[in-house]
């Protein structure tokens, strides 16, 4: 049996430092532990008065009884160090994801509840889907969008639950379009908009395949001053015309977004494919700045959780 002490000690050390940091920054959802110790392959996130505990698949083989005992000790250590009761600790096993799986239901219903981040409110659910409704690793870029959106026309592509749009709208963007293909996530975005008192006439939700949207918007002559595009690494959703492979399709997507960007506008382009390499043609056509180091928040030990670029017209 692995000694649980190093895990408990690291958890205690992290929480002592990060709890003050989260309070100071008005953040209710943050990461306490990020696979710090290889023998304990977990991500431990606080969401208000609950813990979201994800166990990552390492391919290790353990006997079922041994595994259950080990997991029981992990849960006990988390409860002891954080003070959260067992019913407030929500466990998920994350196997290596392929394509659209990341958005699939877990079979549990879970409870929707609200967390606050930098004065904005978001609906989250720790059980129903593999993801919670709020990607914590994009917190810094959301904040940046909120600080720079005043007076701008904003576009959110592959919008998921619309959190970037919430920041843009509450940061006084004049208008926005929030584009995704999933009705589930667009409904979630709508609820987030209502929660933050957004005017839905000014901030529109568009259900569309992003590739088709980019083409149609260009034909209509639409222009935006600030665009966020955070596509999945891969998607074979039946609703899409084609399979999305971000390494292969990046140039088409970036060019499509840049066609809609005003002359002095800014595109944030991000994805979480570990092996992703930005196409050289992007740098030849546009002014590109890698901001990955600044965009990953302080509570994430894994600085490779995503890559992010600022892209402008030359």
Short mmCIF file of C-alpha atoms in Angstrom, two decimals:
data_model
loop_
_atom_site.label_atom_id
_atom_site.label_comp_id
_atom_site.label_asym_id
_atom_site.label_seq_id
_atom_site.Cartn_x
_atom_site.Cartn_y
_atom_site.Cartn_z
CA UNK A 1 0.00 0.00 0.00
CA UNK A 2 1.35 3.45 -0.92
CA UNK A 3 2.03 5.71 2.05
CA UNK A 4 -0.64 8.43 1.97
CA UNK A 5 1.40 10.92 4.06
CA UNK A 6 3.22 12.72 1.19
CA UNK A 7 -0.14 13.31 -0.55
CA UNK A 8 -1.79 14.67 2.61
CA UNK A 9 1.23 16.90 3.35
CA UNK A 10 1.30 18.36 -0.16
CA UNK A 11 -2.45 18.96 -0.07
CA UNK A 12 -2.11 20.79 3.26
CA UNK A 13 0.78 22.93 2.01
CA UNK A 14 -1.03 23.86 -1.21
CA UNK A 15 -4.34 24.72 0.45
CA UNK A 16 -2.67 26.96 3.02
CA UNK A 17 -1.15 29.11 0.30
CA UNK A 18 -3.94 28.93 -2.31
CA UNK A 19 -6.93 29.53 -0.04
CA UNK A 20 -5.69 33.05 0.74
CA UNK A 21 -4.83 33.61 -2.91
CA UNK A 22 -8.34 32.55 -4.07
CA UNK A 23 -10.04 34.74 -1.47
CA UNK A 24 -7.90 37.74 -2.41
CA UNK A 25 -8.76 37.27 -6.10
CA UNK A 26 -12.49 36.66 -5.56
CA UNK A 27 -12.33 33.11 -6.96
CA UNK A 28 -14.62 30.31 -5.74
CA UNK A 29 -13.41 27.62 -8.15
CA UNK A 30 -9.72 26.74 -8.14
CA UNK A 31 -7.25 23.85 -8.18
CA UNK A 32 -5.63 22.68 -4.91
CA UNK A 33 -3.67 19.75 -6.25
CA UNK A 34 -2.53 19.11 -9.83
CA UNK A 35 -0.93 15.64 -10.01
CA UNK A 36 1.93 17.06 -7.89
CA UNK A 37 3.12 13.59 -6.83
CA UNK A 38 3.24 10.88 -9.56
CA UNK A 39 2.00 8.15 -7.20
CA UNK A 40 -1.21 10.16 -6.66
CA UNK A 41 -2.49 10.97 -10.19
CA UNK A 42 -5.35 13.28 -9.21
CA UNK A 43 -6.59 16.78 -9.90
CA UNK A 44 -8.36 18.22 -6.86
CA UNK A 45 -10.51 21.29 -7.50
CA UNK A 46 -12.58 23.36 -5.10
CA UNK A 47 -15.96 24.54 -6.42
CA UNK A 48 -17.56 26.64 -3.69
CA UNK A 49 -18.37 24.23 -0.85
CA UNK A 50 -17.63 21.11 -2.93
CA UNK A 51 -14.58 19.22 -4.19
CA UNK A 52 -14.24 17.92 -7.74
CA UNK A 53 -11.78 15.02 -7.62
CA UNK A 54 -10.52 13.59 -10.91
CA UNK A 55 -8.42 10.47 -11.04
CA UNK A 56 -6.33 10.19 -14.20
CA UNK A 57 -5.80 6.89 -15.94
CA UNK A 58 -2.14 5.89 -15.63
CA UNK A 59 -2.55 2.34 -16.90
CA UNK A 60 -1.41 0.97 -13.52
CA UNK A 61 -2.78 -2.40 -12.56
CA UNK A 62 -3.97 -2.84 -8.99
CA UNK A 63 -6.05 -5.59 -7.46
CA UNK A 64 -9.66 -4.33 -6.97
CA UNK A 65 -9.53 -4.63 -3.15
CA UNK A 66 -6.13 -2.92 -3.01
CA UNK A 67 -7.36 -0.16 -5.32
CA UNK A 68 -10.54 0.47 -3.29
CA UNK A 69 -8.53 0.64 -0.05
CA UNK A 70 -6.04 3.07 -1.64
CA UNK A 71 -8.82 5.25 -3.04
CA UNK A 72 -10.56 5.23 0.36
CA UNK A 73 -7.37 6.55 1.96
CA UNK A 74 -7.07 9.29 -0.68
CA UNK A 75 -10.67 10.40 -0.03
CA UNK A 76 -10.09 10.30 3.71
CA UNK A 77 -6.93 12.43 3.39
CA UNK A 78 -8.78 15.02 1.25
CA UNK A 79 -11.63 15.21 3.78
CA UNK A 80 -9.22 15.47 6.71
CA UNK A 81 -7.01 18.19 5.17
CA UNK A 82 -9.76 20.31 3.57
CA UNK A 83 -12.58 19.79 6.07
CA UNK A 84 -15.02 18.81 3.30
CA UNK A 85 -17.43 16.01 4.18
CA UNK A 86 -17.50 12.81 2.03
CA UNK A 87 -20.83 13.76 0.38
CA UNK A 88 -19.24 17.02 -0.81
CA UNK A 89 -16.38 15.22 -2.58
CA UNK A 90 -17.33 14.29 -6.15
CA UNK A 91 -15.07 11.67 -7.72
CA UNK A 92 -14.56 11.10 -11.44
CA UNK A 93 -12.26 8.72 -13.24
CA UNK A 94 -10.85 10.27 -16.40
CA UNK A 95 -9.73 7.81 -19.01
CA UNK A 96 -7.88 9.02 -22.06
CA UNK A 97 -10.46 10.90 -24.11
CA UNK A 98 -11.16 10.56 -27.78
CA UNK A 99 -13.08 13.22 -29.65
CA UNK A 100 -16.57 14.05 -28.54
CA UNK A 101 -16.34 11.84 -25.43
CA UNK A 102 -15.26 14.79 -23.28
CA UNK A 103 -18.76 16.22 -23.58
CA UNK A 104 -20.67 13.04 -22.90
CA UNK A 105 -22.90 12.35 -19.93
CA UNK A 106 -21.58 10.26 -17.08
CA UNK A 107 -24.92 8.66 -16.30
CA UNK A 108 -25.26 10.64 -13.06
CA UNK A 109 -27.59 13.62 -12.71
CA UNK A 110 -25.73 15.72 -10.17
CA UNK A 111 -26.78 19.10 -8.92
CA UNK A 112 -26.45 22.44 -10.69
CA UNK A 113 -25.07 25.16 -8.43
CA UNK A 114 -23.44 28.58 -8.84
CA UNK A 115 -19.80 29.60 -8.33
CA UNK A 116 -18.38 33.12 -8.55
CA UNK A 117 -15.20 34.18 -10.33
CA UNK A 118 -13.98 37.78 -10.45
CA UNK A 119 -17.52 39.00 -9.76
CA UNK A 120 -19.16 36.85 -12.47
CA UNK A 121 -21.44 33.91 -11.74
CA UNK A 122 -21.51 30.52 -13.44
CA UNK A 123 -23.66 27.41 -13.27
CA UNK A 124 -21.59 24.25 -12.74
CA UNK A 125 -22.35 20.56 -12.28
CA UNK A 126 -19.70 18.20 -10.89
CA UNK A 127 -21.37 14.92 -11.82
CA UNK A 128 -23.45 15.04 -14.97
CA UNK A 129 -20.70 15.45 -17.61
CA UNK A 130 -16.99 14.71 -17.66
CA UNK A 131 -16.40 18.49 -17.57
CA UNK A 132 -18.03 20.82 -15.06
CA UNK A 133 -19.24 23.74 -17.21
CA UNK A 134 -16.27 25.99 -16.38
CA UNK A 135 -12.72 25.37 -17.58
CA UNK A 136 -10.61 26.67 -14.69
CA UNK A 137 -7.41 26.79 -16.74
CA UNK A 138 -8.84 29.60 -18.92
CA UNK A 139 -9.52 31.92 -15.99
CA UNK A 140 -6.65 34.35 -16.84
CA UNK A 141 -7.75 34.75 -20.46
CA UNK A 142 -11.38 35.25 -19.39
CA UNK A 143 -10.23 38.04 -17.08
CA UNK A 144 -8.23 39.63 -19.90
CA UNK A 145 -11.28 39.51 -22.18
CA UNK A 146 -13.37 41.19 -19.47
CA UNK A 147 -10.77 43.94 -19.02
CA UNK A 148 -10.44 44.74 -22.74
CA UNK A 149 -13.98 44.18 -24.13
CA UNK A 150 -15.43 47.66 -23.49
CA UNK A 151 -17.01 49.08 -26.64
CA UNK A 152 -16.07 46.02 -28.72
CA UNK A 153 -17.97 43.53 -30.84
CA UNK A 154 -17.15 40.10 -29.42
CA UNK A 155 -17.24 36.63 -31.00
CA UNK A 156 -16.96 33.36 -29.04
CA UNK A 157 -16.31 30.28 -31.22
CA UNK A 158 -16.64 26.72 -29.86
CA UNK A 159 -18.19 28.58 -26.95
CA UNK A 160 -19.04 25.65 -24.63
CA UNK A 161 -21.11 27.25 -21.80
CA UNK A 162 -20.38 30.85 -22.82
CA UNK A 163 -18.08 31.90 -19.96
CA UNK A 164 -15.87 34.09 -22.20
CA UNK A 165 -19.00 35.90 -23.41
CA UNK A 166 -20.11 36.52 -19.81
CA UNK A 167 -16.79 38.29 -19.20
CA UNK A 168 -17.03 40.27 -22.44
CA UNK A 169 -20.62 41.38 -21.78
CA UNK A 170 -20.00 42.34 -18.14
CA UNK A 171 -16.90 44.16 -19.40
CA UNK A 172 -19.18 46.38 -21.55
CA UNK A 173 -18.82 44.77 -24.97
CA UNK A 174 -21.36 46.44 -27.28
CA UNK A 175 -22.50 43.13 -28.79
CA UNK A 176 -21.55 39.48 -28.99
CA UNK A 177 -22.23 36.22 -30.80
CA UNK A 178 -21.74 32.91 -29.00
CA UNK A 179 -21.35 29.98 -31.39
CA UNK A 180 -21.51 26.25 -30.63
CA UNK A 181 -23.13 23.17 -32.11
CA UNK A 182 -24.40 21.66 -28.86
CA UNK A 183 -27.91 22.60 -27.73
CA UNK A 184 -27.01 21.37 -24.24
CA UNK A 185 -24.14 23.83 -23.88
CA UNK A 186 -25.94 26.71 -25.55
CA UNK A 187 -28.83 26.27 -23.09
CA UNK A 188 -26.23 26.30 -20.32
CA UNK A 189 -24.75 29.50 -21.81
CA UNK A 190 -28.24 31.05 -21.88
CA UNK A 191 -28.64 30.30 -18.16
CA UNK A 192 -25.21 31.83 -17.47
CA UNK A 193 -26.28 34.95 -19.40
CA UNK A 194 -29.46 35.25 -17.33
CA UNK A 195 -27.49 34.74 -14.13
CA UNK A 196 -25.30 37.73 -14.99
CA UNK A 197 -28.16 39.97 -16.13
CA UNK A 198 -27.07 40.09 -19.78
CA UNK A 199 -29.29 41.58 -22.49
CA UNK A 200 -29.97 38.72 -24.92
CA UNK A 201 -30.93 41.12 -27.71
CA UNK A 202 -27.39 42.49 -27.56
CA UNK A 203 -25.71 39.12 -26.90
CA UNK A 204 -26.85 36.48 -29.33
CA UNK A 205 -26.55 32.72 -29.15
CA UNK A 206 -25.95 30.94 -32.45
CA UNK A 207 -26.20 27.19 -32.94
CA UNK A 208 -23.89 26.33 -35.82
CA UNK A 209 -20.98 24.26 -37.03
CA UNK A 210 -18.07 26.74 -36.66
CA UNK A 211 -16.69 25.99 -40.14
CA UNK A 212 -20.06 26.82 -41.71
CA UNK A 213 -20.56 29.83 -39.43
CA UNK A 214 -17.20 31.33 -40.47
CA UNK A 215 -18.09 31.04 -44.13
CA UNK A 216 -21.61 32.46 -43.73
CA UNK A 217 -20.46 35.33 -41.47
CA UNK A 218 -17.77 36.33 -43.99
CA UNK A 219 -20.35 36.34 -46.80
CA UNK A 220 -22.58 38.56 -44.67
CA UNK A 221 -19.66 40.93 -44.07
CA UNK A 222 -19.72 40.57 -40.27
CA UNK A 223 -16.85 42.12 -38.31
CA UNK A 224 -15.67 41.65 -34.71
CA UNK A 225 -13.03 43.45 -32.65
CA UNK A 226 -12.32 40.64 -30.21
CA UNK A 227 -12.59 36.91 -30.93
CA UNK A 228 -11.97 33.86 -28.75
CA UNK A 229 -11.56 30.47 -30.38
CA UNK A 230 -10.91 27.46 -28.13
CA UNK A 231 -11.68 24.37 -30.21
CA UNK A 232 -11.54 20.77 -28.99
CA UNK A 233 -8.48 18.77 -30.12
CA UNK A 234 -10.69 16.41 -32.05
CA UNK A 235 -14.41 16.02 -32.66
CA UNK A 236 -16.39 13.47 -34.63
CA UNK A 237 -19.79 14.80 -33.59
CA UNK A 238 -22.54 13.48 -35.87
CA UNK A 239 -23.92 17.03 -36.10
CA UNK A 240 -20.76 18.28 -37.85
CA UNK A 241 -20.32 17.96 -41.60
CA UNK A 242 -16.73 16.85 -41.16
CA UNK A 243 -14.42 15.48 -38.47
CA UNK A 244 -12.47 18.21 -36.65
CA UNK A 245 -8.75 17.58 -36.15
CA UNK A 246 -7.22 20.73 -34.68
CA UNK A 247 -3.64 20.01 -35.81
CA UNK A 248 -4.83 19.52 -39.40
CA UNK A 249 -7.60 22.15 -39.48
CA UNK A 250 -5.95 25.02 -37.56
CA UNK A 251 -5.09 27.17 -40.60
CA UNK A 252 -8.60 26.96 -42.02
CA UNK A 253 -10.11 27.94 -38.64
CA UNK A 254 -7.64 30.74 -37.89
CA UNK A 255 -7.92 32.18 -41.40
CA UNK A 256 -11.72 32.00 -41.13
CA UNK A 257 -11.69 33.87 -37.81
CA UNK A 258 -9.19 36.46 -39.08
CA UNK A 259 -11.49 37.16 -42.07
CA UNK A 260 -14.03 38.39 -39.49
CA UNK A 261 -11.56 40.35 -37.36
CA UNK A 262 -11.45 44.15 -37.69
CA UNK A 263 -8.13 45.66 -38.84
CA UNK A 264 -6.97 46.46 -35.28
CA UNK A 265 -8.79 43.52 -33.64
CA UNK A 266 -7.44 40.64 -31.56
CA UNK A 267 -7.99 36.87 -31.75
CA UNK A 268 -7.25 34.58 -28.81
CA UNK A 269 -6.62 31.11 -30.19
CA UNK A 270 -6.19 28.25 -27.75
CA UNK A 271 -6.36 24.47 -27.53
CA UNK A 272 -5.35 21.69 -25.15
CA UNK A 273 -3.76 19.19 -27.52
CA UNK A 274 -0.40 18.40 -25.88
CA UNK A 275 1.38 17.66 -29.17
CA UNK A 276 -0.06 20.72 -30.96
CA UNK A 277 2.35 22.76 -33.08
CA UNK A 278 1.23 26.08 -34.59
CA UNK A 279 1.49 26.04 -38.38
CA UNK A 280 4.33 28.25 -39.66
CA UNK A 281 1.92 29.72 -42.23
CA UNK A 282 -0.02 31.37 -39.36
CA UNK A 283 3.10 33.36 -38.37
CA UNK A 284 3.78 34.25 -42.00
CA UNK A 285 0.29 35.68 -42.53
CA UNK A 286 -0.38 37.27 -39.14
CA UNK A 287 1.30 38.85 -36.10
CA UNK A 288 1.41 36.04 -33.52
CA UNK A 289 2.35 36.13 -29.84
CA UNK A 290 2.51 32.99 -27.67
CA UNK A 291 0.95 33.88 -24.29
CA UNK A 292 0.66 30.32 -22.92
CA UNK A 293 2.90 31.07 -19.91
CA UNK A 294 0.73 34.02 -18.82
CA UNK A 295 -2.56 32.34 -19.66
CA UNK A 296 -2.17 29.31 -17.36
CA UNK A 297 -3.27 30.34 -13.83
CA UNK A 298 -1.08 30.14 -10.70
CA UNK A 299 -3.08 27.26 -9.21
CA UNK A 300 -2.16 24.95 -12.12
CA UNK A 301 1.12 23.13 -11.66
CA UNK A 302 0.74 21.64 -15.14
CA UNK A 303 1.76 24.59 -17.31
CA UNK A 304 1.09 22.56 -20.47
CA UNK A 305 -2.64 22.19 -19.81
CA UNK A 306 -3.30 24.42 -22.82
CA UNK A 307 -1.50 26.64 -25.33
CA UNK A 308 -2.75 30.13 -26.14
CA UNK A 309 -1.83 32.76 -28.72
CA UNK A 310 -2.76 36.37 -29.45
CA UNK A 311 -3.16 36.79 -33.20
CA UNK A 312 -3.49 40.14 -34.99
CA UNK A 313 -3.41 41.42 -38.56
CA UNK A 314 0.06 42.50 -39.66
#
